[in-house]
Coordinates of C-alpha atoms in Angstrom, one line a residue:
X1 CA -16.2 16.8 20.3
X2 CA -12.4 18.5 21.5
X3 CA -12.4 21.0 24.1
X4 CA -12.9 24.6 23.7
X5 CA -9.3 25.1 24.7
X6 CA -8.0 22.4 21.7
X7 CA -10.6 23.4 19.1
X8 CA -9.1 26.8 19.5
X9 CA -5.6 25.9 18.8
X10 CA -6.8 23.6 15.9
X11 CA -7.9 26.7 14.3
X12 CA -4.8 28.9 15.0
X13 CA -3.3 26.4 13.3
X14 CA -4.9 25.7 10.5
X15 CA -4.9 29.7 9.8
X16 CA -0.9 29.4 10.0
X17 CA -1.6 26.5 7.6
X18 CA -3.2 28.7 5.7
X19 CA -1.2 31.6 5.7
X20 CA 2.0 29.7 4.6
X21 CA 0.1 28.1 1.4
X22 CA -0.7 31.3 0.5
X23 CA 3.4 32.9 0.9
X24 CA 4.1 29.2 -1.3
X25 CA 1.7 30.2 -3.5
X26 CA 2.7 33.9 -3.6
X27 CA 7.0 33.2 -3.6
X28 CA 7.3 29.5 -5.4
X29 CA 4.2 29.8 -7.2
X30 CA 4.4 33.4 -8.2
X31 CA 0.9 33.8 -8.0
X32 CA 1.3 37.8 -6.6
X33 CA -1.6 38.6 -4.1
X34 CA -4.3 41.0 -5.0
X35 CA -5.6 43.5 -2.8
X36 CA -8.8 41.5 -1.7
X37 CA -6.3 38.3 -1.2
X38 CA -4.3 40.4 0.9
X39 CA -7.8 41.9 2.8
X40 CA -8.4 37.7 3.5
X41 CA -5.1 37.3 4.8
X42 CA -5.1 40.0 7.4
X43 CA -8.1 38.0 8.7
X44 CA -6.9 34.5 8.6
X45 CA -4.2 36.1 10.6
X46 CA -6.8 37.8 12.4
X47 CA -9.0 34.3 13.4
X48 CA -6.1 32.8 14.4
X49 CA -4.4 35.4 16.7
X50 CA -8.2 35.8 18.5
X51 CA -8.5 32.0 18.3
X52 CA -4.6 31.3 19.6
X53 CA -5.6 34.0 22.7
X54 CA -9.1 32.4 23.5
X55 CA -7.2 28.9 24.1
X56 CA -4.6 30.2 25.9
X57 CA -6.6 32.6 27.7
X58 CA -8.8 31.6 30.9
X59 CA -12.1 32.5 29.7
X60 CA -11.9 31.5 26.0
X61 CA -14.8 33.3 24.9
X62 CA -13.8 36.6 24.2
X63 CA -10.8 35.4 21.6
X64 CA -13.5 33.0 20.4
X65 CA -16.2 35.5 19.6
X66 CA -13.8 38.4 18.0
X67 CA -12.1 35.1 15.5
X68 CA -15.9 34.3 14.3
X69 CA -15.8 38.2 13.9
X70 CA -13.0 38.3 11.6
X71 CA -14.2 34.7 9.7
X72 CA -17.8 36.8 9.1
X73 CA -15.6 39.7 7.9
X74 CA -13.6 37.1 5.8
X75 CA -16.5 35.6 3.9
X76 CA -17.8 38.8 2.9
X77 CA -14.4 39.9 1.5
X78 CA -14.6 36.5 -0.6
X79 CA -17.5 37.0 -1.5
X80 CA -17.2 40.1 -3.2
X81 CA -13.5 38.5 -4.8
X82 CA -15.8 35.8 -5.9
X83 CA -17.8 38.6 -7.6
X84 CA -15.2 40.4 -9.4
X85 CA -13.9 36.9 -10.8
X86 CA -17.5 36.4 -12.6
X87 CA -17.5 39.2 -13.7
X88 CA -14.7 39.5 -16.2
X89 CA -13.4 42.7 -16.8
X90 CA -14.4 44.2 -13.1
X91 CA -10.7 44.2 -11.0
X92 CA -10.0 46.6 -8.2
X93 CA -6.2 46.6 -9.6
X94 CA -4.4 49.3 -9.2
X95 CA -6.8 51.4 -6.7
X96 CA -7.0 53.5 -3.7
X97 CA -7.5 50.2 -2.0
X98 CA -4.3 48.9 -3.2
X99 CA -2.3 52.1 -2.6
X100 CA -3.3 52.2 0.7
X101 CA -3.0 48.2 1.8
X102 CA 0.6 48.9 0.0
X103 CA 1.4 52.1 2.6
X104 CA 0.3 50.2 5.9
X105 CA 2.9 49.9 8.0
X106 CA 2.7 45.9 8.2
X107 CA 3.4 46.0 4.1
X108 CA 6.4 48.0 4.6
X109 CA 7.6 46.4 7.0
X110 CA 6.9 43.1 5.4
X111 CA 5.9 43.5 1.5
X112 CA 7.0 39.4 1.5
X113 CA 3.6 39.0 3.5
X114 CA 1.3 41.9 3.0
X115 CA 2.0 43.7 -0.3
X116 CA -1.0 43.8 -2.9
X117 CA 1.2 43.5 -6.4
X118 CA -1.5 41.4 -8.1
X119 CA -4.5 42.1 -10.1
X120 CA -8.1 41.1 -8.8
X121 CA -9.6 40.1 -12.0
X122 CA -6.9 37.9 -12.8
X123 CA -7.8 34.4 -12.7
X124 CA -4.5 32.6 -11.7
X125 CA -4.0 28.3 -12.2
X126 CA -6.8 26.3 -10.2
X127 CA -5.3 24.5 -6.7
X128 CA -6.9 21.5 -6.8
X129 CA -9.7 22.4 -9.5
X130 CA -10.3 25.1 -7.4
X131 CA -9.2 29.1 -7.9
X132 CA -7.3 30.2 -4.6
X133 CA -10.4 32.9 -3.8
X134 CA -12.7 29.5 -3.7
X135 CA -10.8 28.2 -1.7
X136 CA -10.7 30.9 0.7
X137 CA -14.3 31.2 0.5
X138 CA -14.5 27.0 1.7
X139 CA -12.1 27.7 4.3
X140 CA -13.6 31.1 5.9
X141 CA -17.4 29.1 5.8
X142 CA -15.5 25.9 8.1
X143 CA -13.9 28.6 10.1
X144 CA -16.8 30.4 11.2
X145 CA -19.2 27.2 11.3
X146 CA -17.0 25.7 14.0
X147 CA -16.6 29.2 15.6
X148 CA -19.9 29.4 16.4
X149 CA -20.0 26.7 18.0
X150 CA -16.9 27.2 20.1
X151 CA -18.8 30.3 21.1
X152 CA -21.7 28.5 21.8
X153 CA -20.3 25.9 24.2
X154 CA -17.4 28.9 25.9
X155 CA -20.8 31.0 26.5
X156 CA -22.4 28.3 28.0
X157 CA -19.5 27.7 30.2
X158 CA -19.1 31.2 31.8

């Protein structure tokens, strides 16, 4: 198995990975976020900032623990997108939760990233066979399994 140091970075960049199939989707796709897709991507920004600090950091664990944090947080998001998908006719759409993502000061500074324009409910052409939230959810799950046991194995080496 990699390093600590390497699984880390792996992750940071597979959550950049991430993050730019989404702006594809989102600008060449036009596939316009939701607020709960928007929610997700503040955390797969979130894993990989914590996981790019705990590999560049000296002790790893701290960055490794609070990205497993924001992967739990991310799976429960999805979960509940996952939930308003089956259930047609539930959408948080236009919403307190989307008027205040909108008014963040990271979506007006950059609505091309984190501006909620797109409707929850709306089920948007599969990737792969897959709807994007699915995706997300598959993504968040191999996130946090290998997270734990990054923190695991940093833990043990403290």
């Amino acid at each position: 198995m990699p390093n600590t140091r390497a699984l880390l970075l792996a992750i940071a960049a597979t959550c950049a990975a991430l993050v730019g199939f989404a702006l594809y989707l989102q600008h060449t796709l036009y596939m316009d976020p939701c607020p709960l897709c928007i929610i997700q991507r503040y955390l797969f920004i979130g894993i990989g900032l914590f996981a790019l600090a705990g590999g560049l950091m000296k002790n790893p664990f701290p960055g490794a623990l609070l990205a497993l944090a924001s992967a739990i947080g991310g799976i429960g998001v999805v979960a509940r997108h996952l939930w308003v998908l089956a259930h047609p006719g539930m959408s948080c759409g236009i919403d307190p939760l989307q008027t205040s993502l909108n008014t963040l000061p990271t979506a007006t500074l950059m609505p091309w990233l984190f501006a909620a324009n797109g409707l929850c409910g709306d089920v948007g052409d599969p990737v792969l066979g897959l709807q994007v939230p699915q995706w997300a959810a598959i993504w968040f799950v191999i996130l946090a399994a290998v997270l734990v046991a990054v923190v695991m194995r940093a833990r043990r080496a403290r």
